[in-house]
Amino acid sequence: MDVHHHHHHASMEGFGSGTQPSSGEEDIMDLRKGPWTVEEDSLLINYVSTHGEGRWNSLARHAGLKRTGKSCRLRWLNYLRPSVRRGNITLQEQLLILELHSRWGNRWSKIAQYLPGRTDNEIKNYWRTRVQKQAKQLKCDVNSKQFQDAMRYVWIPRLIERIQASSTSESSSSTATGQQPTSTSTTSTKHHHHSCPPDNISASSSDTSDLQAVSSSVSDLTDSQDLPPDPAHTAHNQYQYQNLDMQVNQQSNSWVGDSLDNLWNEDDIWFFQQHLCHDDF
DNA sequence: AAATTCCGCAACCGCGTGGAC
DNA sequence: TGTCCACGCGGTTGCGGAATT
């Protein structure tokens, strides 16, 4: 199910460009901006369904939309297109985002290719709101070795643990019970290889040595930078790691709750592992 | 209870790229 | 060849609901 469908619907119109149709017939030049109304959405949907996508500037004109082609394209690709998935990012998707971003950086569209139904915009927003926020709380840069190690050795193993836990606990009869029918492209990525148990990924369960490495690097970097104005700042490896671990746990716990009824399953984990074991990808 | 800050998300922007002519 | 245009990408904004004071 999909959860909140909030949405403003823009009770009023008139953002920057008020309707001032007074002089002349060149009404072409009052372009709307801001949130889309349901009328605009249906106009766009209807036009695209009869004609295709593409040629967005002329599309906007022919569909009677007082928008730029750019705006129409964005609205379609990120929201109206039938294959877009809404709802919370699943654990598996989080895992993929973390891993792929560690490889490619802010190549959002490339990352989005491996998350069916998710748009680059959504992934980018996820990264900024969830991941970058953590870096700020840890008072380190997202590009710092400290943070990257924390992701590699703490976050990702934690995610894998939780994915395994959730998949084994409800192993039978859980997968995709009456999902919404929007998963057209996701089915194409199914590979049906059950032979590979989700275990051989690096640093999945035996954390201790890796965590030590994290702790040391963490302490190094926190020493080089200013210490946080934290009250009980013993500022040692253990403290730093516990702090991080606690935050990770909080995040994960809050995420697990509503991420179980989603399209990902063990096949996707297999898919993930297969590709990440190789560098070329 | 009102005021204020915080924050997530949809949408916007500039710029780079590539094709048509 | 250079110019124009459509497109896509990554960074950024700002609206409005949630949280906080």
Short mmCIF file of C-alpha atoms (C1' of nucleotides) in Angstrom, two decimals:
data_model
loop_
_atom_site.label_atom_id
_atom_site.label_comp_id
_atom_site.label_asym_id
_atom_site.label_seq_id
_atom_site.Cartn_x
_atom_site.Cartn_y
_atom_site.Cartn_z
CA MET A 1 0.00 0.00 0.00
CA ASP A 2 1.05 3.43 -0.40
CA VAL A 3 1.05 5.66 2.48
CA HIS A 4 0.72 9.35 2.60
CA HIS A 5 -0.43 11.08 -0.44
CA HIS A 6 -0.23 14.47 1.07
CA HIS A 7 -0.32 17.14 -1.50
CA HIS A 8 -1.05 20.61 -1.46
CA HIS A 9 -3.14 20.95 -4.57
CA ALA A 10 -2.48 24.60 -4.46
CA SER A 11 -5.67 26.12 -3.33
CA MET A 12 -4.81 29.28 -5.07
CA GLU A 13 -3.15 30.05 -8.31
CA GLY A 14 -0.98 32.87 -9.36
CA PHE A 15 2.55 32.37 -8.32
CA GLY A 16 4.81 34.78 -10.00
CA SER A 17 2.90 35.34 -13.15
CA GLY A 18 -0.48 36.68 -12.40
CA THR A 19 -3.00 36.50 -15.16
CA GLN A 20 -2.88 39.81 -16.83
CA PRO A 21 -4.43 39.10 -20.19
CA SER A 22 -5.18 42.71 -20.78
CA SER A 23 -3.05 43.91 -23.60
CA GLY A 24 -2.58 42.09 -26.81
CA GLU A 25 -3.22 38.54 -27.93
CA GLU A 26 0.21 37.23 -27.07
CA ASP A 27 -1.13 35.20 -24.20
CA ILE A 28 1.49 32.64 -25.00
CA MET A 29 3.92 34.15 -22.64
CA ASP A 30 2.29 33.64 -19.27
CA LEU A 31 3.82 30.45 -18.11
CA ARG A 32 2.78 28.85 -14.92
CA LYS A 33 5.23 27.74 -12.32
CA GLY A 34 5.04 25.94 -9.06
CA PRO A 35 2.95 22.95 -8.03
CA TRP A 36 0.84 21.18 -10.59
CA THR A 37 -2.90 21.08 -10.34
CA VAL A 38 -4.96 17.99 -10.99
CA GLU A 39 -6.29 19.60 -14.15
CA GLU A 40 -2.83 20.10 -15.47
CA ASP A 41 -1.94 16.59 -14.56
CA SER A 42 -4.83 15.13 -16.47
CA LEU A 43 -4.06 17.29 -19.44
CA LEU A 44 -0.54 15.97 -19.49
CA ILE A 45 -1.57 12.39 -18.92
CA ASN A 46 -4.16 12.46 -21.65
CA TYR A 47 -1.87 14.02 -24.17
CA VAL A 48 0.98 11.66 -23.50
CA SER A 49 -1.28 8.65 -23.64
CA THR A 50 -2.54 9.53 -27.10
CA HIS A 51 0.63 10.98 -28.47
CA GLY A 52 3.87 9.89 -26.98
CA GLU A 53 6.53 11.44 -24.88
CA GLY A 54 9.14 13.70 -26.30
CA ARG A 55 9.21 17.09 -27.97
CA TRP A 56 8.17 18.57 -24.70
CA ASN A 57 8.01 22.15 -25.79
CA SER A 58 5.54 21.53 -28.56
CA LEU A 59 3.77 19.03 -26.35
CA ALA A 60 3.16 21.70 -23.78
CA ARG A 61 1.72 23.97 -26.42
CA HIS A 62 -0.52 21.41 -28.04
CA ALA A 63 -1.80 20.06 -24.78
CA GLY A 64 -2.87 23.50 -23.72
CA LEU A 65 -0.51 23.57 -20.83
CA LYS A 66 0.89 26.92 -19.88
CA ARG A 67 4.11 25.38 -18.81
CA THR A 68 7.55 25.06 -20.17
CA GLY A 69 8.43 21.83 -21.85
CA LYS A 70 10.95 21.28 -19.18
CA SER A 71 8.36 21.46 -16.48
CA CYS A 72 6.12 19.01 -18.32
CA ARG A 73 8.90 16.57 -18.81
CA LEU A 74 9.86 16.72 -15.18
CA ARG A 75 6.30 16.28 -14.02
CA TRP A 76 5.81 13.30 -16.23
CA LEU A 77 9.03 11.53 -15.49
CA ASN A 78 9.07 12.09 -11.78
CA TYR A 79 5.44 11.79 -10.92
CA LEU A 80 2.85 11.00 -13.55
CA ARG A 81 4.60 8.23 -15.41
CA PRO A 82 2.87 4.97 -14.54
CA SER A 83 6.04 3.16 -13.64
CA VAL A 84 7.11 5.43 -10.87
CA ARG A 85 6.89 3.96 -7.44
CA ARG A 86 5.85 6.00 -4.49
CA GLY A 87 6.17 5.08 -0.90
CA ASN A 88 9.07 4.65 1.40
CA ILE A 89 12.46 3.50 0.32
CA THR A 90 12.95 -0.09 1.31
CA LEU A 91 15.93 -1.49 3.12
CA GLN A 92 17.14 -3.10 -0.03
CA GLU A 93 16.86 0.13 -1.89
CA GLN A 94 18.76 1.90 0.83
CA LEU A 95 21.46 -0.66 0.56
CA LEU A 96 21.71 -0.21 -3.15
CA ILE A 97 21.80 3.53 -2.88
CA LEU A 98 24.55 3.47 -0.32
CA GLU A 99 26.67 1.05 -2.29
CA LEU A 100 26.19 2.60 -5.66
CA HIS A 101 26.79 6.07 -4.35
CA SER A 102 30.03 4.98 -2.77
CA ARG A 103 31.09 3.89 -6.20
CA TRP A 104 29.78 6.59 -8.43
CA GLY A 105 29.15 9.58 -6.23
CA ASN A 106 26.31 11.85 -7.16
CA ARG A 107 25.50 10.08 -10.38
CA TRP A 108 21.86 10.00 -9.48
CA SER A 109 20.45 8.99 -12.79
CA LYS A 110 22.89 6.16 -13.08
CA ILE A 111 22.04 4.99 -9.60
CA ALA A 112 18.37 5.28 -10.39
CA GLN A 113 18.78 2.85 -13.25
CA TYR A 114 19.25 0.10 -10.73
CA LEU A 115 16.27 1.07 -8.62
CA PRO A 116 13.27 0.32 -10.79
CA GLY A 117 10.56 2.86 -10.44
CA ARG A 118 12.64 5.31 -8.49
CA THR A 119 13.67 8.55 -10.05
CA ASP A 120 16.97 10.29 -9.76
CA ASN A 121 15.24 13.12 -8.01
CA GLU A 122 13.88 10.84 -5.36
CA ILE A 123 17.20 9.18 -4.75
CA LYS A 124 18.91 12.51 -4.58
CA ASN A 125 16.38 13.72 -2.07
CA TYR A 126 16.82 10.59 -0.05
CA TRP A 127 20.52 11.05 0.06
CA ARG A 128 20.31 14.63 1.12
CA THR A 129 17.66 14.20 3.75
CA ARG A 130 18.74 10.91 5.25
CA VAL A 131 22.39 10.35 4.58
CA GLN A 132 23.82 13.80 4.47
CA LYS A 133 21.97 14.62 7.64
CA GLN A 134 23.76 11.83 9.42
CA ALA A 135 27.07 13.17 8.31
CA LYS A 136 26.18 16.51 9.73
CA GLN A 137 25.21 14.97 13.02
CA LEU A 138 28.50 13.19 13.12
CA LYS A 139 30.12 16.49 12.33
CA CYS A 140 32.06 15.22 9.41
CA ASP A 141 31.88 15.68 5.71
CA VAL A 142 30.07 13.19 3.55
CA ASN A 143 33.22 12.75 1.51
CA SER A 144 35.48 12.21 4.46
CA LYS A 145 37.04 8.86 4.97
CA GLN A 146 35.48 8.71 8.36
CA PHE A 147 32.00 8.89 7.02
CA GLN A 148 32.64 6.59 4.13
CA ASP A 149 34.10 4.01 6.44
CA ALA A 150 31.14 4.39 8.72
CA MET A 151 28.88 3.63 5.83
CA ARG A 152 30.90 0.73 4.61
CA TYR A 153 31.47 -0.94 7.92
CA VAL A 154 28.52 0.09 10.00
CA TRP A 155 25.56 1.13 7.97
CA ILE A 156 25.76 -1.36 5.19
CA PRO A 157 26.33 -4.35 7.48
CA ARG A 158 23.48 -3.22 9.61
CA LEU A 159 21.24 -2.96 6.61
CA ILE A 160 22.20 -6.39 5.46
CA GLU A 161 21.50 -7.80 8.86
CA ARG A 162 18.09 -6.31 8.92
CA ILE A 163 17.32 -7.40 5.43
CA GLN A 164 18.25 -10.93 6.27
CA ALA A 165 16.31 -10.83 9.46
CA SER A 166 13.17 -9.59 7.84
CA SER A 167 13.45 -11.97 4.93
CA THR A 168 13.95 -15.05 7.09
CA SER A 169 11.42 -14.19 9.73
CA GLU A 170 8.60 -14.03 7.26
CA SER A 171 10.13 -16.28 4.68
CA SER A 172 6.95 -18.10 3.78
CA SER A 173 4.08 -16.54 1.94
CA SER A 174 5.20 -13.03 2.50
CA THR A 175 6.41 -11.97 -0.87
CA ALA A 176 4.25 -9.53 -2.68
CA THR A 177 0.76 -10.15 -1.51
CA GLY A 178 -1.43 -8.12 -3.77
CA GLN A 179 0.92 -5.37 -4.59
CA GLN A 180 -0.12 -2.39 -6.54
CA PRO A 181 0.09 -3.08 -10.23
CA THR A 182 2.65 -0.47 -10.99
CA SER A 183 5.58 -2.83 -11.01
CA THR A 184 5.98 -3.18 -14.68
CA SER A 185 9.67 -2.69 -14.93
CA THR A 186 10.58 -4.39 -11.71
CA THR A 187 9.61 -7.73 -13.01
CA SER A 188 12.19 -7.43 -15.69
CA THR A 189 14.99 -7.47 -13.19
CA LYS A 190 14.01 -10.72 -11.60
CA HIS A 191 16.58 -13.35 -12.16
CA HIS A 192 15.30 -16.32 -10.23
CA HIS A 193 18.54 -17.59 -8.86
CA HIS A 194 18.07 -18.87 -5.41
CA SER A 195 21.35 -20.65 -5.26
CA CYS A 196 23.30 -17.82 -3.76
CA PRO A 197 22.65 -17.36 -0.08
CA PRO A 198 22.95 -13.77 0.99
CA ASP A 199 26.08 -14.21 2.99
CA ASN A 200 29.21 -13.73 1.00
CA ILE A 201 29.10 -9.99 0.87
CA SER A 202 32.07 -8.35 2.44
CA ALA A 203 31.87 -7.66 6.14
CA SER A 204 28.36 -8.87 6.53
CA SER A 205 28.36 -10.58 9.88
CA SER A 206 31.88 -10.62 11.26
CA ASP A 207 32.07 -6.99 12.07
CA THR A 208 34.55 -6.83 14.87
CA SER A 209 37.72 -6.35 12.91
CA ASP A 210 36.10 -3.95 10.54
CA LEU A 211 34.55 -2.01 13.31
CA GLN A 212 37.91 -1.55 14.92
CA ALA A 213 39.13 -0.04 11.73
CA VAL A 214 36.18 2.27 11.70
CA SER A 215 36.73 3.30 15.25
CA SER A 216 40.32 4.18 14.70
CA SER A 217 39.64 6.19 11.62
CA VAL A 218 36.77 7.85 13.33
CA SER A 219 38.85 8.88 16.25
CA ASP A 220 41.59 10.14 14.01
CA LEU A 221 39.32 12.39 12.12
CA THR A 222 37.45 13.65 15.09
CA ASP A 223 40.71 14.56 16.69
CA SER A 224 41.83 16.47 13.69
CA GLN A 225 38.58 18.32 13.56
CA ASP A 226 37.01 20.23 16.33
CA LEU A 227 35.31 18.22 18.94
CA PRO A 228 31.58 18.56 19.19
CA PRO A 229 30.25 20.60 22.08
CA ASP A 230 28.87 17.45 23.53
CA PRO A 231 28.53 17.33 27.32
CA ALA A 232 29.90 13.91 28.12
CA HIS A 233 32.51 14.06 25.44
CA THR A 234 34.93 11.39 26.34
CA ALA A 235 35.74 11.50 22.67
CA HIS A 236 37.10 8.05 22.31
CA ASN A 237 36.68 5.43 19.72
CA GLN A 238 34.09 3.59 21.65
CA TYR A 239 32.03 6.64 22.22
CA GLN A 240 32.13 7.67 18.64
CA TYR A 241 31.19 4.28 17.42
CA GLN A 242 28.40 3.87 19.91
CA ASN A 243 27.03 7.19 18.91
CA LEU A 244 27.04 6.20 15.30
CA ASP A 245 25.67 2.80 16.00
CA MET A 246 22.85 4.17 18.01
CA GLN A 247 21.85 6.50 15.27
CA VAL A 248 21.98 3.72 12.77
CA ASN A 249 19.78 1.59 14.94
CA GLN A 250 17.28 4.31 15.35
CA GLN A 251 17.13 4.88 11.67
CA SER A 252 16.81 1.25 10.83
CA ASN A 253 14.15 0.60 13.37
CA SER A 254 12.12 3.45 12.13
CA TRP A 255 12.49 2.27 8.59
CA VAL A 256 11.79 -1.36 8.99
CA GLY A 257 8.24 -0.84 10.07
CA ASP A 258 6.76 0.21 6.81
CA SER A 259 9.18 -1.24 4.36
CA LEU A 260 8.13 -4.85 4.50
CA ASP A 261 5.38 -4.71 1.96
CA ASN A 262 7.46 -3.83 -0.98
CA LEU A 263 8.64 -5.29 -4.18
CA TRP A 264 12.07 -6.36 -3.16
CA ASN A 265 12.87 -9.83 -2.13
CA GLU A 266 15.78 -12.22 -2.04
CA ASP A 267 16.15 -12.18 -5.76
CA ASP A 268 16.96 -8.55 -5.60
CA ILE A 269 19.54 -9.13 -2.93
CA TRP A 270 21.09 -11.70 -5.16
CA PHE A 271 21.01 -9.21 -7.97
CA PHE A 272 22.70 -6.70 -5.79
CA GLN A 273 25.44 -9.02 -4.69
CA GLN A 274 26.13 -10.33 -8.12
CA HIS A 275 26.78 -6.95 -9.54
CA LEU A 276 28.67 -5.46 -6.68
CA CYS A 277 31.18 -8.27 -6.62
CA HIS A 278 32.53 -7.04 -9.91
CA ASP A 279 34.13 -3.74 -10.55
CA ASP A 280 32.95 -3.09 -14.05
CA PHE A 281 29.24 -3.23 -13.28
"C1'" DA B 1 -2.49 27.96 22.02
"C1'" DA B 2 0.27 30.80 19.13
"C1'" DA B 3 4.63 31.56 17.23
"C1'" DT B 4 8.65 30.03 15.46
"C1'" DT B 5 11.95 26.86 13.64
"C1'" DC B 6 12.82 22.66 11.21
"C1'" DC B 7 12.75 19.68 7.38
"C1'" DG B 8 11.11 16.78 3.39
"C1'" DC B 9 9.87 16.95 -0.98
"C1'" DA B 10 8.33 18.67 -5.60
"C1'" DA B 11 9.79 21.72 -8.70
"C1'" DC B 12 13.08 25.04 -10.67
"C1'" DC B 13 17.53 26.51 -12.60
"C1'" DG B 14 21.87 26.64 -15.12
"C1'" DC B 15 24.80 24.21 -17.81
"C1'" DG B 16 26.68 20.56 -20.71
"C1'" DT B 17 25.80 17.56 -24.64
"C1'" DG B 18 24.45 16.06 -29.02
"C1'" DG B 19 21.89 16.19 -33.20
"C1'" DA B 20 19.79 18.81 -37.16
"C1'" DC B 21 20.35 22.08 -40.46
"C1'" DT C 1 31.45 25.29 -40.01
"C1'" DG C 2 28.49 27.63 -36.36
"C1'" DT C 3 23.80 28.15 -34.44
"C1'" DC C 4 19.78 26.58 -32.59
"C1'" DC C 5 17.08 23.57 -30.06
"C1'" DA C 6 15.67 19.57 -27.26
"C1'" DC C 7 17.04 16.94 -23.71
"C1'" DG C 8 19.06 15.27 -19.42
"C1'" DC C 9 21.73 15.86 -15.40
"C1'" DG C 10 23.13 17.64 -10.89
"C1'" DG C 11 22.56 21.35 -7.69
"C1'" DT C 12 19.44 24.33 -5.43
"C1'" DT C 13 15.26 26.58 -3.90
"C1'" DG C 14 11.15 27.39 -1.40
"C1'" DC C 15 6.49 25.86 -0.03
"C1'" DG C 16 3.97 24.05 3.52
"C1'" DG C 17 3.34 20.57 6.99
"C1'" DA C 18 5.64 18.78 11.22
"C1'" DA C 19 8.02 19.64 15.20
"C1'" DT C 20 9.51 22.59 18.73
"C1'" DT C 21 9.42 26.48 21.98
#
